[in-house]
Amino acid sequence: MPVIDEIRTRLDAAFDPRALDVRDDSAQHAGHSGAPAGGESHFSVTIRADAFGEMSRLQRHRAIHAALGPELVARIHALALDVDG
């Protein structure tokens, strides 16, 4: 399964978001240090979910990383997050 689909599936299952947009920005970073030739390394996520309502920004980011899991996070070089409750 492509990384972008794994991100969508895991975040959807964990947070039941009202809005979720996951973008693969890897092409913009081709040739940069840490960017693999095959892409699937740089992603941007915009997510809106009630689950984030009482969380601080740090707690929201930690919750997303936990939902993605260490094995998936380890395969991602950069993850930009825009999170709101």
mmCIF file of C-alpha atoms in Angstrom:
data_model
loop_
_atom_site.group_PDB
_atom_site.id
_atom_site.type_symbol
_atom_site.label_atom_id
_atom_site.label_comp_id
_atom_site.label_asym_id
_atom_site.label_seq_id
_atom_site.Cartn_x
_atom_site.Cartn_y
_atom_site.Cartn_z
ATOM 1 C CA MET A 1 0.000 0.000 0.000
ATOM 2 C CA PRO A 2 1.377 3.454 -0.828
ATOM 3 C CA VAL A 3 2.506 5.503 2.185
ATOM 4 C CA ILE A 4 -0.094 8.209 1.474
ATOM 5 C CA ASP A 5 -2.870 5.599 1.708
ATOM 6 C CA GLU A 6 -1.435 4.207 4.946
ATOM 7 C CA ILE A 7 -1.414 7.709 6.452
ATOM 8 C CA ARG A 8 -5.036 8.330 5.411
ATOM 9 C CA THR A 9 -6.231 4.939 6.658
ATOM 10 C CA ARG A 10 -4.554 5.191 10.061
ATOM 11 C CA LEU A 11 -5.606 8.793 10.746
ATOM 12 C CA ASP A 12 -9.164 8.121 9.633
ATOM 13 C CA ALA A 13 -9.396 5.082 11.914
ATOM 14 C CA ALA A 14 -7.837 6.837 14.910
ATOM 15 C CA PHE A 15 -9.627 10.198 14.814
ATOM 16 C CA ASP A 16 -12.767 9.917 12.619
ATOM 17 C CA PRO A 17 -11.957 13.366 11.198
ATOM 18 C CA ARG A 18 -14.453 15.850 9.783
ATOM 19 C CA ALA A 19 -11.815 16.772 7.232
ATOM 20 C CA LEU A 20 -8.613 15.040 6.200
ATOM 21 C CA ASP A 21 -6.245 16.023 3.409
ATOM 22 C CA VAL A 22 -2.955 14.198 2.892
ATOM 23 C CA ARG A 23 -0.560 15.426 0.216
ATOM 24 C CA ASP A 24 2.632 13.823 -1.060
ATOM 25 C CA ASP A 25 5.127 16.685 -1.393
ATOM 26 C CA SER A 26 8.059 14.400 -2.243
ATOM 27 C CA ALA A 27 8.512 15.696 -5.800
ATOM 28 C CA GLN A 28 9.288 19.157 -4.401
ATOM 29 C CA HIS A 29 12.194 17.665 -2.442
ATOM 30 C CA ALA A 30 13.706 15.356 -5.068
ATOM 31 C CA GLY A 31 17.484 15.350 -4.801
ATOM 32 C CA HIS A 32 17.541 16.776 -1.284
ATOM 33 C CA SER A 33 19.416 15.021 1.488
ATOM 34 C CA GLY A 34 17.252 12.292 3.020
ATOM 35 C CA ALA A 35 14.833 12.169 0.097
ATOM 36 C CA PRO A 36 14.822 8.702 -1.473
ATOM 37 C CA ALA A 37 14.803 8.393 -5.255
ATOM 38 C CA GLY A 38 11.393 6.683 -5.226
ATOM 39 C CA GLY A 39 9.644 9.506 -3.390
ATOM 40 C CA GLU A 40 7.057 8.851 -0.680
ATOM 41 C CA SER A 41 9.166 10.753 1.840
ATOM 42 C CA HIS A 42 7.617 14.211 2.390
ATOM 43 C CA PHE A 43 3.972 14.662 3.326
ATOM 44 C CA SER A 44 1.605 17.409 4.444
ATOM 45 C CA VAL A 45 -1.476 16.576 6.504
ATOM 46 C CA THR A 46 -4.432 18.818 7.268
ATOM 47 C CA ILE A 47 -6.817 17.218 9.728
ATOM 48 C CA ARG A 48 -9.868 18.459 11.629
ATOM 49 C CA ALA A 49 -11.320 16.209 14.326
ATOM 50 C CA ASP A 50 -13.261 16.655 17.553
ATOM 51 C CA ALA A 51 -10.717 14.396 19.267
ATOM 52 C CA PHE A 52 -8.178 17.243 19.168
ATOM 53 C CA GLY A 53 -10.461 19.780 20.861
ATOM 54 C CA GLU A 54 -8.881 19.853 24.333
ATOM 55 C CA MET A 55 -5.350 18.914 23.301
ATOM 56 C CA SER A 56 -2.396 21.272 23.133
ATOM 57 C CA ARG A 57 -0.501 21.560 19.852
ATOM 58 C CA LEU A 58 2.185 19.219 21.166
ATOM 59 C CA GLN A 59 -0.390 16.660 22.325
ATOM 60 C CA ARG A 60 -2.068 16.738 18.901
ATOM 61 C CA HIS A 61 1.214 16.094 17.105
ATOM 62 C CA ARG A 62 2.101 13.283 19.503
ATOM 63 C CA ALA A 63 -1.337 11.718 19.011
ATOM 64 C CA ILE A 64 -0.890 11.754 15.240
ATOM 65 C CA HIS A 65 2.571 10.185 15.469
ATOM 66 C CA ALA A 66 1.185 7.514 17.810
ATOM 67 C CA ALA A 67 -1.695 6.781 15.422
ATOM 68 C CA LEU A 68 0.706 6.427 12.502
ATOM 69 C CA GLY A 69 2.962 4.125 14.499
ATOM 70 C CA PRO A 70 6.753 4.053 14.734
ATOM 71 C CA GLU A 71 7.256 1.819 11.675
ATOM 72 C CA LEU A 72 5.400 4.227 9.371
ATOM 73 C CA VAL A 73 6.868 7.369 10.929
ATOM 74 C CA ALA A 74 10.353 5.888 10.401
ATOM 75 C CA ARG A 75 9.658 5.654 6.638
ATOM 76 C CA ILE A 76 8.693 9.347 6.397
ATOM 77 C CA HIS A 77 11.454 11.948 6.134
ATOM 78 C CA ALA A 78 9.215 15.007 6.712
ATOM 79 C CA LEU A 79 5.632 15.365 7.942
ATOM 80 C CA ALA A 80 4.033 18.807 8.036
ATOM 81 C CA LEU A 81 0.922 18.919 10.240
ATOM 82 C CA ASP A 82 -1.998 21.341 10.315
ATOM 83 C CA VAL A 83 -4.221 20.044 13.119
ATOM 84 C CA ASP A 84 -7.346 21.530 14.687
ATOM 85 C CA GLY A 85 -10.224 20.374 16.847
#
